[in-house]
CSV table of C-alpha atoms in Angstrom, one decimal:
chain,number,residue,atom,x,y,z
A,16,UNK,CA,-67.8,49.1,-224.8
A,17,UNK,CA,-71.0,49.6,-223.4
A,18,UNK,CA,-72.1,48.7,-220.2
A,19,UNK,CA,-75.6,46.8,-219.6
A,20,UNK,CA,-77.6,46.7,-216.3
A,21,UNK,CA,-79.6,44.0,-216.9
A,22,UNK,CA,-79.4,41.3,-219.7
A,23,UNK,CA,-83.0,39.4,-218.5
A,24,UNK,CA,-84.8,41.7,-221.2
A,25,UNK,CA,-82.8,39.7,-224.4
A,26,UNK,CA,-85.2,36.5,-225.4
A,27,UNK,CA,-83.7,33.2,-224.5
A,28,UNK,CA,-81.3,31.4,-227.2
A,29,UNK,CA,-79.4,28.2,-227.4
A,30,UNK,CA,-77.9,27.4,-230.6
A,31,UNK,CA,-77.5,24.1,-231.1
A,32,UNK,CA,-75.7,24.2,-234.6
A,33,UNK,CA,-72.8,22.0,-234.6
A,34,UNK,CA,-70.2,21.5,-237.1
A,35,UNK,CA,-68.8,18.0,-236.8
A,36,UNK,CA,-65.6,19.4,-235.2
A,37,UNK,CA,-67.9,21.2,-232.5
A,38,UNK,CA,-69.8,18.0,-231.8
A,39,UNK,CA,-66.7,16.0,-230.8
A,40,UNK,CA,-65.2,18.9,-229.1
A,41,UNK,CA,-68.7,19.4,-227.1
A,42,UNK,CA,-69.0,15.4,-226.6
A,43,UNK,CA,-65.4,15.9,-225.3
A,44,UNK,CA,-66.1,18.9,-222.6
A,45,UNK,CA,-69.6,16.8,-221.7
A,46,UNK,CA,-67.7,13.5,-221.0
A,47,UNK,CA,-65.1,15.4,-219.2
A,48,UNK,CA,-67.5,17.7,-217.0
A,49,UNK,CA,-69.4,14.4,-215.9
A,50,UNK,CA,-66.4,12.5,-215.4
A,51,UNK,CA,-65.3,15.2,-212.8
A,52,UNK,CA,-68.2,15.3,-211.2
A,53,UNK,CA,-68.9,12.0,-211.1
A,54,UNK,CA,-65.3,11.3,-209.1
A,55,UNK,CA,-66.0,14.2,-207.0
A,56,UNK,CA,-69.3,13.4,-205.8
A,57,UNK,CA,-67.9,12.6,-201.7
A,58,UNK,CA,-67.5,16.5,-201.3
A,59,UNK,CA,-71.5,16.6,-201.1
A,60,UNK,CA,-71.3,13.9,-197.6
A,61,UNK,CA,-69.8,16.7,-195.2
A,62,UNK,CA,-72.6,18.9,-196.0
A,63,UNK,CA,-74.6,19.8,-193.0
A,64,UNK,CA,-77.8,22.4,-192.8
A,65,UNK,CA,-75.9,24.9,-193.7
A,66,UNK,CA,-73.8,24.0,-196.9
A,67,UNK,CA,-76.7,22.5,-198.4
A,68,UNK,CA,-77.8,26.3,-198.2
A,69,UNK,CA,-75.4,27.8,-199.3
A,70,UNK,CA,-75.3,25.9,-201.9
A,71,UNK,CA,-78.7,26.2,-203.1
A,72,UNK,CA,-78.5,30.2,-202.4
A,73,UNK,CA,-75.0,30.3,-204.8
A,74,UNK,CA,-76.7,28.2,-207.4
A,75,UNK,CA,-79.9,30.5,-207.7
A,76,UNK,CA,-77.4,33.2,-207.4
A,77,UNK,CA,-75.2,32.3,-210.3
A,78,UNK,CA,-77.3,32.9,-213.2
A,79,UNK,CA,-78.5,36.0,-211.7
A,80,UNK,CA,-74.9,37.4,-211.1
A,81,UNK,CA,-74.1,36.5,-214.3
A,82,UNK,CA,-76.3,38.9,-216.4
A,83,UNK,CA,-75.9,42.0,-214.5
A,84,UNK,CA,-73.5,44.8,-214.5
A,85,UNK,CA,-72.4,44.0,-217.9
A,86,UNK,CA,-69.9,45.3,-220.3
A,87,UNK,CA,-70.0,44.8,-223.4
A,88,UNK,CA,-67.2,44.8,-226.2
A,89,UNK,CA,-67.8,44.9,-229.8
A,90,UNK,CA,-66.2,42.1,-231.8
A,91,UNK,CA,-66.8,41.1,-235.4
A,92,UNK,CA,-70.1,43.3,-235.6
A,93,UNK,CA,-71.5,40.1,-232.6
A,94,UNK,CA,-70.9,41.7,-229.4
A,95,UNK,CA,-72.0,38.9,-227.8
A,96,UNK,CA,-68.6,37.2,-228.4
A,97,UNK,CA,-67.2,39.0,-225.4
A,98,UNK,CA,-68.7,40.1,-222.4
A,99,UNK,CA,-67.4,41.0,-219.0
A,100,UNK,CA,-70.1,40.6,-216.4
A,101,UNK,CA,-68.4,42.6,-213.2
A,102,UNK,CA,-69.6,40.3,-210.4
A,103,UNK,CA,-70.0,37.0,-212.6
A,104,UNK,CA,-67.4,34.8,-211.2
A,105,UNK,CA,-68.5,35.2,-207.8
A,106,UNK,CA,-70.7,32.4,-207.1
A,107,UNK,CA,-68.2,30.4,-208.7
A,108,UNK,CA,-65.1,31.4,-206.4
A,109,UNK,CA,-67.4,31.2,-203.5
A,110,UNK,CA,-68.4,27.9,-204.4
A,111,UNK,CA,-64.6,26.5,-204.8
A,112,UNK,CA,-64.0,28.2,-201.7
A,113,UNK,CA,-65.9,27.3,-198.9
A,114,UNK,CA,-68.2,24.2,-200.8
A,115,UNK,CA,-65.3,22.1,-203.2
A,116,UNK,CA,-65.0,20.3,-206.6
A,117,UNK,CA,-68.7,19.1,-207.3
A,118,UNK,CA,-70.3,22.1,-206.3
A,119,UNK,CA,-68.5,24.7,-207.8
A,120,UNK,CA,-68.7,22.7,-211.2
A,121,UNK,CA,-72.6,22.7,-210.5
A,122,UNK,CA,-72.2,26.8,-209.4
A,123,UNK,CA,-70.2,27.1,-212.5
A,124,UNK,CA,-72.4,25.7,-214.6
A,125,UNK,CA,-75.4,27.2,-213.4
A,126,UNK,CA,-73.4,30.8,-214.1
A,127,UNK,CA,-72.3,29.2,-217.9
A,128,UNK,CA,-75.9,28.6,-218.7
A,129,UNK,CA,-76.8,31.9,-217.6
A,130,UNK,CA,-74.7,33.8,-220.1
A,131,UNK,CA,-75.7,31.3,-222.9
A,132,UNK,CA,-78.7,31.8,-222.6
A,133,UNK,CA,-79.5,35.2,-222.0
A,134,UNK,CA,-76.0,36.5,-223.9
A,135,UNK,CA,-73.9,34.3,-226.5
A,136,UNK,CA,-76.2,31.6,-227.2
A,137,UNK,CA,-73.0,29.0,-226.8
A,138,UNK,CA,-74.4,25.4,-225.9
A,139,UNK,CA,-70.9,24.8,-224.7
A,140,UNK,CA,-70.5,28.0,-222.6
A,141,UNK,CA,-72.0,25.9,-219.0
A,142,UNK,CA,-69.2,23.2,-219.3
A,143,UNK,CA,-66.5,25.7,-220.1
A,144,UNK,CA,-67.3,27.4,-217.0
A,145,UNK,CA,-68.1,24.2,-215.5
A,146,UNK,CA,-64.4,22.9,-216.0
A,147,UNK,CA,-63.2,26.3,-214.8
A,148,UNK,CA,-65.0,25.9,-211.7
A,149,UNK,CA,-63.6,22.4,-211.2
A,150,UNK,CA,-60.2,23.5,-211.5
A,151,UNK,CA,-60.2,26.6,-209.1
A,152,UNK,CA,-61.6,24.5,-206.3
A,153,UNK,CA,-58.6,22.0,-206.7
A,154,UNK,CA,-56.1,24.9,-206.7
A,155,UNK,CA,-58.4,26.8,-203.9
A,156,UNK,CA,-58.4,23.1,-201.6
A,157,UNK,CA,-55.2,21.3,-202.4
A,158,UNK,CA,-53.4,20.5,-199.1
A,159,UNK,CA,-49.8,20.7,-200.0
A,160,UNK,CA,-47.4,22.0,-197.9
A,161,UNK,CA,-45.2,24.0,-199.9
A,162,UNK,CA,-45.1,28.0,-200.9
A,163,UNK,CA,-46.0,27.4,-204.3
A,164,UNK,CA,-49.1,25.8,-203.0
A,165,UNK,CA,-49.9,28.1,-200.3
A,166,UNK,CA,-50.2,30.8,-203.0
A,167,UNK,CA,-52.2,28.5,-205.1
A,168,UNK,CA,-55.0,28.3,-202.5
A,169,UNK,CA,-55.1,32.3,-202.7
A,170,UNK,CA,-58.4,32.8,-204.5
A,171,UNK,CA,-56.5,36.4,-206.2
A,172,UNK,CA,-53.7,33.9,-208.0
A,173,UNK,CA,-56.4,30.6,-208.4
A,174,UNK,CA,-58.7,32.5,-210.4
A,175,UNK,CA,-56.8,34.7,-212.7
A,176,UNK,CA,-54.3,31.7,-213.3
A,177,UNK,CA,-57.3,29.0,-213.8
A,178,UNK,CA,-58.9,31.8,-215.8
A,179,UNK,CA,-55.9,32.3,-218.5
A,180,UNK,CA,-54.7,27.9,-218.6
A,181,UNK,CA,-58.8,26.7,-218.7
A,182,UNK,CA,-61.6,29.4,-219.1
A,183,UNK,CA,-60.1,31.6,-222.3
A,184,UNK,CA,-58.9,28.3,-224.0
A,185,UNK,CA,-62.0,26.2,-223.7
A,186,UNK,CA,-63.8,29.5,-224.8
A,187,UNK,CA,-62.0,29.7,-227.9
A,188,UNK,CA,-62.5,26.1,-228.3
A,189,UNK,CA,-66.1,26.4,-227.9
A,190,UNK,CA,-66.1,29.7,-230.4
A,191,UNK,CA,-64.7,27.2,-233.2
A,192,UNK,CA,-67.0,24.5,-232.0
A,193,UNK,CA,-70.1,26.5,-232.3
A,194,UNK,CA,-72.3,28.2,-235.2
A,195,UNK,CA,-73.7,26.9,-238.5
A,196,UNK,CA,-70.9,28.0,-240.8
A,197,UNK,CA,-67.6,26.2,-242.1
A,198,UNK,CA,-64.9,25.7,-239.5
A,199,UNK,CA,-62.9,28.1,-241.5
A,200,UNK,CA,-65.1,30.9,-240.6
A,201,UNK,CA,-65.9,29.2,-236.8
A,202,UNK,CA,-62.0,29.5,-236.9
A,203,UNK,CA,-62.0,33.5,-238.2
A,204,UNK,CA,-64.6,34.1,-235.5
A,205,UNK,CA,-62.2,32.5,-232.6
A,206,UNK,CA,-59.4,34.2,-234.0
A,207,UNK,CA,-60.9,37.5,-233.9
A,208,UNK,CA,-61.9,36.8,-229.9
A,209,UNK,CA,-58.6,35.6,-228.9
A,210,UNK,CA,-58.0,38.8,-227.1
A,211,UNK,CA,-61.4,40.7,-226.3
A,212,UNK,CA,-62.1,36.5,-224.5
A,213,UNK,CA,-58.9,37.1,-222.3
A,214,UNK,CA,-59.7,40.4,-221.0
A,215,UNK,CA,-63.1,39.2,-220.4
A,216,UNK,CA,-62.3,36.1,-218.8
A,217,UNK,CA,-59.5,37.5,-217.0
A,218,UNK,CA,-61.6,41.0,-215.4
A,219,UNK,CA,-63.9,38.7,-214.4
A,220,UNK,CA,-61.5,36.6,-212.8
A,221,UNK,CA,-59.5,39.4,-210.7
A,222,UNK,CA,-62.6,40.8,-209.3
A,223,UNK,CA,-64.3,37.4,-208.0
A,224,UNK,CA,-60.5,36.8,-206.8
A,225,UNK,CA,-60.5,40.0,-204.8
A,226,UNK,CA,-63.9,39.3,-202.9
A,227,UNK,CA,-62.9,35.1,-202.5
A,228,UNK,CA,-59.5,36.9,-201.2
A,229,UNK,CA,-61.5,38.8,-198.6
A,230,UNK,CA,-64.6,35.8,-198.0
A,231,UNK,CA,-61.4,33.5,-197.3
A,232,UNK,CA,-60.7,35.8,-194.2
A,233,UNK,CA,-63.9,37.1,-193.0
A,234,UNK,CA,-65.7,34.5,-194.4
A,235,UNK,CA,-68.4,31.9,-192.0
A,236,UNK,CA,-65.4,29.7,-191.5
A,237,UNK,CA,-66.5,27.2,-194.7
A,238,UNK,CA,-62.9,27.2,-196.0
A,239,UNK,CA,-61.2,23.9,-196.1
A,240,UNK,CA,-58.9,23.0,-192.8
A,241,UNK,CA,-55.6,23.4,-193.3
A,242,UNK,CA,-54.1,21.3,-189.8
A,243,UNK,CA,-52.6,18.5,-191.9
A,244,UNK,CA,-50.5,19.3,-194.6
A,245,UNK,CA,-48.8,16.8,-196.9
A,246,UNK,CA,-45.6,17.3,-198.8
A,247,UNK,CA,-46.2,18.8,-202.5
A,248,UNK,CA,-45.4,15.9,-205.2
A,249,UNK,CA,-43.0,18.4,-206.6
A,250,UNK,CA,-41.0,19.3,-203.5
A,251,UNK,CA,-40.1,15.1,-202.9
A,252,UNK,CA,-37.5,14.5,-205.7
A,253,UNK,CA,-36.0,16.8,-208.1
A,254,UNK,CA,-36.8,14.4,-211.1
A,255,UNK,CA,-40.5,15.0,-210.4
A,256,UNK,CA,-40.0,18.6,-209.2
A,257,UNK,CA,-37.9,19.2,-213.0
A,258,UNK,CA,-41.6,17.2,-214.5
A,259,UNK,CA,-43.8,19.6,-213.0
A,260,UNK,CA,-41.6,22.5,-214.1
A,261,UNK,CA,-40.8,21.5,-217.2
A,262,UNK,CA,-44.4,20.4,-218.1
A,263,UNK,CA,-46.7,23.7,-217.3
A,264,UNK,CA,-43.4,25.7,-219.2
A,265,UNK,CA,-43.8,23.3,-222.3
A,266,UNK,CA,-47.7,23.3,-222.5
A,267,UNK,CA,-47.5,27.6,-222.5
A,268,UNK,CA,-45.1,27.2,-225.1
A,269,UNK,CA,-47.0,25.1,-227.3
A,270,UNK,CA,-50.4,27.1,-226.8
A,271,UNK,CA,-48.2,30.4,-227.9
A,272,UNK,CA,-46.6,28.6,-230.8
A,273,UNK,CA,-50.3,27.1,-231.9
A,274,UNK,CA,-51.9,30.4,-231.2
A,275,UNK,CA,-49.0,31.7,-233.7
A,276,UNK,CA,-49.6,28.9,-236.3
A,277,UNK,CA,-53.3,29.5,-236.5
A,278,UNK,CA,-52.9,33.3,-236.7
A,279,UNK,CA,-50.3,33.3,-239.4
A,280,UNK,CA,-51.6,30.7,-241.5
A,281,UNK,CA,-55.4,32.3,-241.4
A,282,UNK,CA,-53.6,35.8,-242.0
A,283,UNK,CA,-52.4,34.0,-244.9
A,284,UNK,CA,-55.1,32.6,-246.1
A,285,UNK,CA,-57.1,35.6,-246.1
A,286,UNK,CA,-54.7,37.7,-248.3
A,287,UNK,CA,-55.0,34.8,-251.0
A,288,UNK,CA,-58.6,34.6,-251.2
A,289,UNK,CA,-58.3,38.6,-251.1
A,290,UNK,CA,-55.9,38.4,-254.0
């Protein structure tokens, strides 16, 4: 592990090498990001001068904080695969809390671009962080009247949850998608980075979530008004409640099974090659 104050001394680099599966994954990331941005542009309609100024400030601050105060962890000889920008996700948290979905997505895009240019070189990284930021904004600004929904509106819960369920898997897909190696080589890189990437995402999310939690209570009063809440969809009927309960549990189980199968297959293939 190594500490670095600034990453701006590194040469700017983006790796455009994509295999066919990587190109498909990148197009999926891009299409989803564009669709979500276009569907939520109305978030800008309520902007006044103060919100526009805050948005511009966060947009500028995002790539800067993404490349200062970095903890780097060596992974298979390439430490760029896992680095923790201590305050890297703070602009994302504030944009999601104060400004809405599309502003948060664009701030996330700027954060990911800063990481990609000076750290990983991974072309999918801006889209990975943008999608994460959109989900965080959805969680923080949903208007359901329910104990679970109220918990999800807390930055200290929403950011780590989105980091584990969105940011971490998308980064692993991005590691598999990018690079000039064969699909097996890229899969090797992604599997080796599973736990370091989880640690960096979770660490940055907890720090940003803590700062966002403070900003929620002592900030400039820009958070979403909760005067008119609506009943949560999972609280209306028992069948819907069961659906909302079973679906995330099933998704987590499937993700764990896929991870175990992929890791087992990789270990078996490695032993066969060695033998």
